[in-house]
Amino acid sequence: MPKVTAALIGAGQRGARAYGPYGLEFPEELQFTAVAELDANRRMKFQEAHGIATENSFEQWELLLDGPKLADAVLICTQDKLHFEPAKRALEQGYHVLLEKPMAVTPEECVQLGEIAVKHDRVFAICHVLRYTEFYKQLKQLLVDGAIGQLIAIQHTENVEHRHQAHSFVRGNWRNSESSSPMILSKSCHDMDVLLWLADSDCTKVSSFGSLTHFRTEHAPLGAPLRCTDGCPVEHTCPYYAPKMYLEREDWAGLAIRKVVSDDMSREAVLHELRVGPYGRCVYHCDNNVVDHQVVNLEFANEVTIAFTMCAFTMEGGRTMNLMGTGGQIRAHMEKNMIELSNFSTGETKTIMIDAPAEGHGGGDFGIMRDFIHLVSEGGKEASLTGAKVSVQSHLMAFAAEKSRLESRVIEMEHYRLSLLG
Ligand SMILES: NC(=O)c1ccc[n+]([C@@H]2O[C@H](COP(=O)([O-])OP(=O)(O)OC[C@H]3O[C@@H](n4cnc5c(N)ncnc54)[C@H](O)[C@@H]3O)[C@@H](O)[C@H]2O)c1
């Protein structure tokens, strides 16, 4: 297969750590030839690791995209609010584009991006990595094979995990819908996408409820200071005490999360960040406004119904599912890589264990890279599994859920979609 060249915009956690390594592991498939990254250290590290020429290393994404074309494809891995403009510009410049989720932070921009992608006829893939995991591929295959007859309903839970909520959605980058996006989009556009795929039909109606109940100032323990490191009276019992979360709890996300707090992972550097940066703040004294629990009900044109719950207050993280069909049932646990398949005729239940790596979203990060690189290498004749059409629809499901939650009403998807067209 002809080798693909790519430019990276945003060499942060996702760009440099989730997708960048694909180029190092499969140099015969992919070569990074340019990078744009605001942070000088990150930019230099990526440039050196991938042997990128100094003249192709930029501080700002505009500088990379305003010049002559430097690669076949662009990977856009900046934060949520910086997806739409670079993606639009890259498509217009004739690049194939791999864009981190969410596509954009408004429904109008998502629709517009979908139209631009179709117009420019490039490979355009959104990083809905779940579709590329062995776990979800096998679930989908079981449904396609009719293993449970006709699919009737799905119960799906996104167990966010209490510390993950505190890290990302109370202290971290996705804590406030004004600076990033509503949590149903930032966290659960993955779930909307995979549910749309499994239901295999257009979504017709959406309703949702939820709120930010716990991580609020009025729930701060008596005497809790603004920062954990300022002598908190409950440091020994609070599960969110930052030095414990980031420096002691190796059982929990451990090193990966520590890297987010500080590029330099020494104890002194992390402690310094906790004293001055966002991750040392008391979880009850942050500027967060996104929900800590939300439910969404979905109805599809083929009459499949789905009840989805996202909740911060779980001991472990991960996705659990119950798929109910006319001929059987599937219970599935993504983090355990386990699928239980029951058959109503035989009365038997068999357990399928999936062989998937624990890291990189169960193999999804490299899975989407492999698929994208291959599609580009073949000249972009085929659409991505997570291309513009399905991604616009799943994003609109998330926006509709937020609208329903805020306006306390059922959203009819076709009316909603038409209203966005103006
Ligand atoms: N697909 C998934 O499963 C998944 C998982 C986590 C996060 N994400 C998404 O990935 C995206 C990136 O998240 P992250 O955790 O890697 O963020 P990050 O903050 O670690 O990385 C973003 C990088 O963009 C750089 N940047 C900012 N402005 C820039 C500019 N003008 N030009 C060039 N570079 C610029 C920043 O310096 C930073 O290094 C987010 O939108 C997030 O929602 C997706």
Coordinates of C-alpha atoms and ligand atoms in Angstrom, one line a residue:
M1 CA 0.0 0.0 0.0
P2 CA 1.3 3.5 -0.8
K3 CA 2.6 5.3 2.3
V4 CA 0.5 8.1 3.6
T5 CA 1.9 11.4 4.8
A6 CA 0.1 13.4 7.6
A7 CA 0.3 16.7 9.5
L8 CA -0.7 16.8 13.1
I9 CA -2.6 19.8 14.6
G10 CA -2.4 19.7 18.4
A11 CA 0.3 17.4 19.8
G12 CA -1.3 16.9 23.2
Q13 CA -2.7 13.8 24.9
R14 CA -4.6 12.6 21.9
G15 CA -2.5 13.8 19.0
A16 CA 1.0 12.9 20.4
R17 CA 0.1 10.0 22.6
A18 CA -2.9 8.2 21.1
Y19 CA -2.3 8.6 17.4
G20 CA 1.3 9.8 16.9
P21 CA 2.7 6.4 18.0
Y22 CA 1.0 4.8 15.0
G23 CA 3.5 6.5 12.7
L24 CA 6.4 5.1 14.8
E25 CA 5.0 1.6 14.9
F26 CA 4.1 1.4 11.3
P27 CA 6.6 3.6 9.4
E28 CA 5.9 1.8 6.2
E29 CA 2.3 3.0 6.4
L30 CA 2.5 6.5 7.8
Q31 CA 5.0 9.4 8.0
F32 CA 4.2 12.6 9.8
T33 CA 5.6 15.5 7.8
A34 CA 4.3 18.5 9.6
V35 CA 3.1 19.6 13.0
A36 CA 1.3 22.6 14.5
E37 CA 1.4 22.9 18.3
L38 CA 1.2 25.9 20.6
D39 CA 3.3 24.5 23.4
A40 CA 7.0 24.7 22.4
N41 CA 8.1 21.6 24.4
R42 CA 5.3 19.4 22.9
R43 CA 6.0 20.7 19.4
M44 CA 9.8 20.0 19.7
K45 CA 9.2 16.5 21.1
F46 CA 6.8 15.5 18.3
Q47 CA 9.0 17.1 15.7
E48 CA 12.0 15.1 16.9
A49 CA 10.2 11.8 17.4
H50 CA 8.9 11.9 13.9
G51 CA 11.9 13.5 12.1
I52 CA 9.9 16.5 10.9
A53 CA 11.8 19.2 9.1
T54 CA 12.0 22.5 11.2
E55 CA 10.4 24.5 8.4
N56 CA 7.3 22.2 8.7
S57 CA 6.9 22.8 12.4
F58 CA 4.4 25.6 13.4
E59 CA 3.2 27.2 16.5
Q60 CA -0.4 27.9 15.2
W61 CA -2.6 25.7 13.0
E62 CA -3.3 28.6 10.7
L63 CA 0.3 28.8 9.7
L64 CA 0.3 25.1 8.7
L65 CA -2.9 25.3 6.8
D66 CA -2.4 28.6 5.1
G67 CA 0.7 27.5 3.3
P68 CA 1.2 24.9 0.5
K69 CA -0.1 21.4 1.1
L70 CA 2.4 19.5 3.3
A71 CA 0.8 16.1 3.5
D72 CA -2.0 13.8 2.2
A73 CA -4.0 14.1 5.5
V74 CA -4.4 16.2 8.6
L75 CA -5.1 15.0 12.1
I76 CA -6.9 17.6 14.1
C77 CA -6.5 17.0 17.9
T78 CA -6.9 20.4 19.4
Q79 CA -9.5 21.0 22.1
D80 CA -13.3 20.9 21.4
K81 CA -13.7 24.6 20.5
L82 CA -10.9 24.4 18.0
H83 CA -12.2 21.7 15.8
F84 CA -14.5 23.4 13.3
E85 CA -12.2 26.1 11.8
P86 CA -9.2 23.9 11.2
A87 CA -11.3 21.0 9.9
K88 CA -13.2 23.4 7.5
R89 CA -9.9 24.9 6.3
A90 CA -8.2 21.5 5.9
L91 CA -11.0 20.1 3.8
E92 CA -11.1 23.2 1.6
Q93 CA -7.3 22.8 1.1
G94 CA -7.9 19.3 -0.2
Y95 CA -6.6 17.4 2.8
H96 CA -8.1 14.1 4.0
V97 CA -9.1 14.8 7.6
L98 CA -9.2 12.8 10.9
L99 CA -11.0 14.9 13.4
E100 CA -11.2 14.4 17.1
K101 CA -14.6 14.2 18.6
P102 CA -16.8 16.3 19.0
M103 CA -16.9 17.4 15.4
A104 CA -17.8 20.9 16.6
V105 CA -19.5 22.5 19.6
T106 CA -22.7 23.7 18.0
P107 CA -25.2 21.7 16.0
E108 CA -25.1 24.2 13.1
E109 CA -21.3 23.8 12.8
C110 CA -21.7 20.0 12.7
V111 CA -24.2 20.2 9.9
Q112 CA -22.0 22.7 8.0
L113 CA -18.9 20.5 8.4
G114 CA -20.9 17.5 7.1
E115 CA -21.8 19.5 4.0
I116 CA -18.3 20.7 3.4
A117 CA -16.9 17.2 3.7
V118 CA -19.4 15.9 1.1
K119 CA -18.6 18.8 -1.2
H120 CA -14.8 18.3 -1.1
D121 CA -15.1 14.5 -1.3
R122 CA -12.2 13.7 1.0
V123 CA -11.9 10.9 3.6
F124 CA -13.4 12.6 6.6
A125 CA -13.4 10.5 9.8
I126 CA -14.5 11.5 13.3
C127 CA -12.6 9.8 16.2
H128 CA -15.5 7.7 17.4
V129 CA -13.0 5.1 18.4
L130 CA -15.5 2.6 19.9
R131 CA -16.6 1.4 16.5
Y132 CA -13.0 0.2 15.9
T133 CA -12.7 -1.8 19.1
E134 CA -12.9 -5.6 18.9
F135 CA -15.6 -5.4 21.6
Y136 CA -18.1 -3.3 19.7
K137 CA -17.2 -4.9 16.4
Q138 CA -18.2 -8.3 17.8
L139 CA -21.4 -6.9 19.4
K140 CA -22.3 -5.4 16.0
Q141 CA -21.5 -8.7 14.2
L142 CA -23.7 -10.7 16.7
L143 CA -26.6 -8.3 15.8
V144 CA -26.0 -8.5 12.1
D145 CA -25.8 -12.4 12.4
G146 CA -29.2 -12.4 14.1
A147 CA -27.8 -13.9 17.3
I148 CA -30.7 -12.4 19.3
G149 CA -33.3 -12.2 16.6
Q150 CA -34.7 -8.8 16.0
L151 CA -33.2 -6.1 18.2
I152 CA -36.0 -4.5 20.3
A153 CA -34.3 -2.5 23.1
I154 CA -31.0 -1.5 24.6
Q155 CA -30.1 -0.4 28.1
H156 CA -26.7 1.2 28.1
T157 CA -24.8 2.7 31.0
E158 CA -21.7 4.9 30.9
N159 CA -20.1 4.4 34.3
V160 CA -18.0 7.5 34.4
E161 CA -16.3 6.7 37.7
H162 CA -16.3 9.2 40.5
R163 CA -12.6 10.2 40.2
H164 CA -12.7 10.4 36.4
Q165 CA -15.6 12.8 36.8
A166 CA -13.6 14.9 39.2
H167 CA -10.5 14.9 37.0
S168 CA -12.1 15.7 33.6
F169 CA -15.5 17.1 34.3
V170 CA -15.1 19.0 37.6
R171 CA -11.5 20.2 37.6
G172 CA -10.4 19.5 34.0
N173 CA -10.8 20.5 30.4
W174 CA -14.5 19.5 30.0
R175 CA -15.8 21.0 33.3
N176 CA -17.7 23.9 31.8
S177 CA -20.0 23.9 28.8
E178 CA -19.1 27.5 28.0
S179 CA -15.4 26.7 27.6
S180 CA -15.8 23.2 26.1
S181 CA -19.3 21.6 25.5
P182 CA -22.1 19.9 27.4
M183 CA -21.1 16.6 28.9
I184 CA -23.5 14.6 26.8
L185 CA -21.5 15.8 23.8
S186 CA -17.9 15.7 25.3
K187 CA -18.3 12.4 27.0
S188 CA -21.2 10.7 25.4
C189 CA -21.0 11.5 21.7
H190 CA -19.2 8.2 21.6
D191 CA -22.2 6.5 23.2
M192 CA -24.6 8.2 20.8
D193 CA -22.5 7.1 17.9
V194 CA -22.3 3.5 18.9
L195 CA -26.0 3.3 19.8
L196 CA -26.9 4.7 16.4
W197 CA -24.7 2.0 14.8
L198 CA -26.1 -0.8 16.9
A199 CA -29.8 0.3 16.4
D200 CA -29.1 0.5 12.7
S201 CA -31.8 3.0 12.0
D202 CA -32.5 6.7 12.1
C203 CA -33.1 8.3 15.5
T204 CA -36.6 9.8 15.6
K205 CA -37.2 11.0 19.2
V206 CA -35.0 12.1 22.1
S207 CA -35.8 13.0 25.7
S208 CA -33.4 13.6 28.6
F209 CA -33.1 14.6 32.2
G210 CA -30.1 15.2 34.4
S211 CA -28.3 17.8 36.6
L212 CA -25.2 18.8 38.4
T213 CA -26.2 17.6 41.8
H214 CA -23.1 16.9 43.9
F215 CA -20.0 18.8 42.8
R216 CA -21.3 22.2 44.0
T217 CA -20.1 24.6 46.6
E218 CA -22.9 23.9 49.1
H219 CA -21.6 20.3 49.4
A220 CA -18.1 21.4 50.4
P221 CA -17.0 19.9 53.8
L222 CA -16.9 22.4 56.6
G223 CA -13.7 24.4 56.4
A224 CA -12.5 22.9 53.1
P225 CA -10.1 25.4 51.5
L226 CA -10.1 26.3 47.8
R227 CA -7.2 24.0 47.2
C228 CA -6.5 20.5 48.6
T229 CA -2.9 21.5 49.4
D230 CA -4.0 24.4 51.7
G231 CA -4.6 22.2 54.8
C232 CA -7.9 20.5 54.1
P233 CA -9.5 19.1 57.2
V234 CA -10.9 16.1 55.3
E235 CA -7.7 15.2 53.4
H236 CA -7.7 11.6 54.8
T237 CA -11.2 10.8 53.9
C238 CA -12.1 12.8 50.8
P239 CA -11.8 10.5 47.7
Y240 CA -10.9 13.6 45.6
Y241 CA -8.0 14.8 47.7
A242 CA -5.7 15.8 44.8
P243 CA -2.2 14.6 46.2
K244 CA -3.8 11.2 46.9
M245 CA -5.5 11.0 43.5
Y246 CA -2.5 12.0 41.4
L247 CA 0.5 10.8 43.4
E248 CA -0.6 7.8 45.4
R249 CA -3.4 5.9 43.7
E250 CA -1.6 3.7 41.3
D251 CA -4.6 1.4 41.2
W252 CA -6.6 4.2 39.4
A253 CA -5.7 5.6 36.0
G254 CA -2.3 6.3 37.5
L255 CA 0.4 7.5 35.2
A256 CA -1.8 8.4 32.3
I257 CA -3.7 10.9 34.3
R258 CA -0.6 12.3 36.0
K259 CA 0.7 13.2 32.6
V260 CA -2.3 15.4 32.1
V261 CA -1.5 17.3 35.3
S262 CA 2.1 17.9 34.4
D263 CA 4.3 17.0 31.4
D264 CA 7.1 16.6 33.9
M265 CA 5.9 13.7 36.0
S266 CA 8.3 14.0 38.9
R267 CA 6.6 14.2 42.4
E268 CA 7.9 17.8 42.8
A269 CA 6.5 19.0 39.5
V270 CA 3.1 17.3 40.0
L271 CA 2.9 18.8 43.5
H272 CA 3.8 22.2 42.2
E273 CA 1.0 21.9 39.6
L274 CA -1.5 20.9 42.3
R275 CA -0.6 24.0 44.2
V276 CA -1.1 26.4 41.3
G277 CA -3.0 24.6 38.5
P278 CA -6.6 23.5 37.9
Y279 CA -6.1 19.9 39.2
G280 CA -5.4 20.9 42.8
R281 CA -8.7 22.7 43.3
C282 CA -11.2 21.5 45.8
V283 CA -13.9 19.7 43.7
Y284 CA -16.6 21.7 45.5
H285 CA -15.0 25.0 44.7
C286 CA -14.5 24.8 40.9
D287 CA -16.0 26.7 38.0
N288 CA -17.7 23.5 36.7
N289 CA -21.3 23.5 35.4
V290 CA -21.6 20.2 33.5
V291 CA -23.9 17.5 34.8
D292 CA -22.8 14.7 37.0
H293 CA -25.7 12.4 35.9
Q294 CA -27.9 12.3 32.9
V295 CA -30.4 9.9 31.4
V296 CA -31.4 9.9 27.7
N297 CA -34.2 8.0 26.0
L298 CA -34.0 7.4 22.3
E299 CA -36.5 6.0 19.8
F300 CA -35.5 4.9 16.3
A301 CA -37.4 4.5 13.0
N302 CA -37.3 0.7 13.3
E303 CA -39.0 1.0 16.7
V304 CA -35.9 0.1 18.7
T305 CA -35.9 1.9 22.0
I306 CA -32.8 2.8 24.1
A307 CA -32.4 3.9 27.7
F308 CA -29.0 5.5 28.3
T309 CA -27.6 6.5 31.6
M310 CA -24.4 8.4 32.3
C311 CA -23.4 8.7 35.9
A312 CA -20.3 9.9 37.8
F313 CA -21.0 8.0 40.9
T314 CA -19.6 4.5 40.1
M315 CA -16.7 2.7 41.7
E316 CA -15.3 1.6 38.4
G317 CA -15.4 3.2 34.9
G318 CA -16.6 1.6 31.7
R319 CA -19.6 0.8 29.6
T320 CA -22.1 -1.9 30.3
M321 CA -24.9 -2.9 28.0
N322 CA -28.0 -5.1 27.9
L323 CA -29.3 -5.8 24.4
M324 CA -32.7 -7.4 24.2
G325 CA -33.9 -9.2 21.0
T326 CA -36.9 -11.3 20.0
G327 CA -34.7 -14.5 20.1
G328 CA -32.3 -13.8 22.9
Q329 CA -30.3 -11.3 25.0
I330 CA -26.8 -10.0 25.2
R331 CA -25.2 -8.6 28.3
A332 CA -21.9 -7.0 27.7
H333 CA -19.2 -5.3 29.8
M334 CA -16.6 -3.4 27.7
E335 CA -13.9 -3.0 30.3
K336 CA -14.0 -6.7 31.2
N337 CA -14.1 -7.5 27.4
M338 CA -17.0 -9.8 28.2
I339 CA -20.1 -10.6 26.2
E340 CA -22.8 -13.0 27.5
L341 CA -25.1 -14.3 24.8
S342 CA -28.4 -16.0 25.8
N343 CA -30.6 -17.9 23.4
F344 CA -34.4 -18.2 24.2
S345 CA -34.9 -21.4 22.2
T346 CA -32.1 -23.4 23.7
G347 CA -32.1 -21.7 27.1
E348 CA -28.3 -21.6 26.9
T349 CA -26.0 -18.7 27.8
K350 CA -22.5 -18.6 26.5
T351 CA -19.7 -16.2 27.5
I352 CA -17.5 -14.7 24.9
M353 CA -14.2 -13.2 26.1
I354 CA -12.8 -10.6 23.7
D355 CA -9.1 -10.5 23.1
A356 CA -8.3 -6.8 23.1
P357 CA -5.6 -4.5 24.5
A358 CA -6.4 -2.7 27.8
E359 CA -4.9 0.5 26.6
G360 CA -5.7 2.8 23.7
H361 CA -9.5 2.5 24.2
G362 CA -9.5 -1.3 23.8
G363 CA -7.6 -1.0 20.5
G364 CA -9.9 1.6 19.1
D365 CA -7.2 4.4 18.9
F366 CA -5.0 2.3 16.6
G367 CA -8.0 0.8 14.9
I368 CA -9.3 4.1 13.6
M369 CA -5.8 5.1 12.6
R370 CA -5.4 1.9 10.6
D371 CA -8.7 2.4 8.9
F372 CA -8.2 6.0 8.1
I373 CA -4.6 5.5 6.8
H374 CA -5.8 2.7 4.6
L375 CA -8.8 4.7 3.2
V376 CA -6.4 7.6 2.3
S377 CA -3.9 5.3 0.8
E378 CA -6.5 3.8 -1.5
G379 CA -7.3 7.3 -2.7
G380 CA -10.3 8.1 -0.6
K381 CA -12.8 6.1 -2.7
E382 CA -14.7 4.7 0.3
A383 CA -16.3 6.5 3.2
S384 CA -15.1 6.0 6.7
L385 CA -17.3 4.0 9.2
T386 CA -17.4 7.2 11.3
G387 CA -17.7 9.6 8.4
A388 CA -19.7 12.8 8.0
K389 CA -23.2 11.4 7.6
V390 CA -23.4 9.2 10.6
S391 CA -21.3 11.5 12.8
V392 CA -23.6 14.5 12.1
Q393 CA -26.6 12.3 13.1
S394 CA -25.0 11.1 16.3
H395 CA -23.9 14.6 17.3
L396 CA -27.4 15.9 16.7
M397 CA -28.7 13.2 19.0
A398 CA -26.4 14.5 21.7
F399 CA -27.4 18.2 21.1
A400 CA -31.0 17.2 21.1
A401 CA -30.6 15.4 24.4
E402 CA -29.1 18.6 25.9
K403 CA -32.0 20.6 24.4
S404 CA -34.5 18.2 25.9
R405 CA -32.8 18.3 29.3
L406 CA -32.8 22.1 29.4
E407 CA -36.2 22.6 27.9
S408 CA -38.0 19.7 29.5
R409 CA -39.5 18.4 26.3
V410 CA -39.3 15.6 23.8
I411 CA -37.3 16.5 20.7
E412 CA -38.5 15.2 17.3
M413 CA -35.3 14.6 15.4
E414 CA -36.6 15.4 11.9
H415 CA -38.1 18.8 13.1
Y416 CA -34.9 19.5 14.9
R417 CA -32.7 18.7 11.9
L418 CA -34.8 20.8 9.6
S419 CA -34.7 23.7 12.1
L420 CA -30.9 23.7 11.8
L421 CA -31.0 24.1 8.1
G422 CA -32.7 27.4 8.6
Ligands
LIG1 N1 -11.6 10.0 20.8 C1 -11.5 9.9 22.1 O1 -11.7 8.9 22.7 C2 -11.1 11.1 22.9 C3 -10.6 11.0 24.2 C4 -10.2 12.1 24.9 C5 -10.3 13.4 24.3 N2 -10.7 13.5 23.1 C6 -10.8 14.8 22.4 O2 -9.5 15.1 21.8 C7 -9.3 16.5 21.8 C8 -7.9 16.8 22.3 O3 -7.9 16.4 23.7 P1 -6.5 16.3 24.4 O4 -6.8 15.7 25.8 O5 -5.5 15.7 23.6 O6 -6.2 17.9 24.6 P2 -4.7 18.5 24.9 O7 -5.1 19.8 25.6 O8 -3.8 17.6 25.6 O9 -4.1 18.7 23.4 C9 -4.5 19.8 22.6 C10 -3.3 20.5 22.1 O10 -3.6 21.5 21.2 C11 -2.7 22.5 21.3 N3 -3.2 23.8 20.7 C12 -4.0 24.7 21.2 N4 -4.2 25.7 20.4 C13 -3.5 25.4 19.3 C14 -3.3 26.1 18.1 N5 -3.9 27.3 17.9 N6 -2.5 25.6 17.1 C15 -1.9 24.4 17.4 N7 -2.1 23.7 18.5 C16 -2.8 24.2 19.5 C17 -2.5 22.6 22.8 O11 -1.3 23.3 23.1 C18 -2.5 21.1 23.2 O12 -1.2 20.6 23.3 C19 -10.4 17.1 22.5 O13 -11.4 17.7 21.6 C20 -11.1 16.0 23.3 O14 -12.5 16.1 23.5 C21 -11.1 12.4 22.4

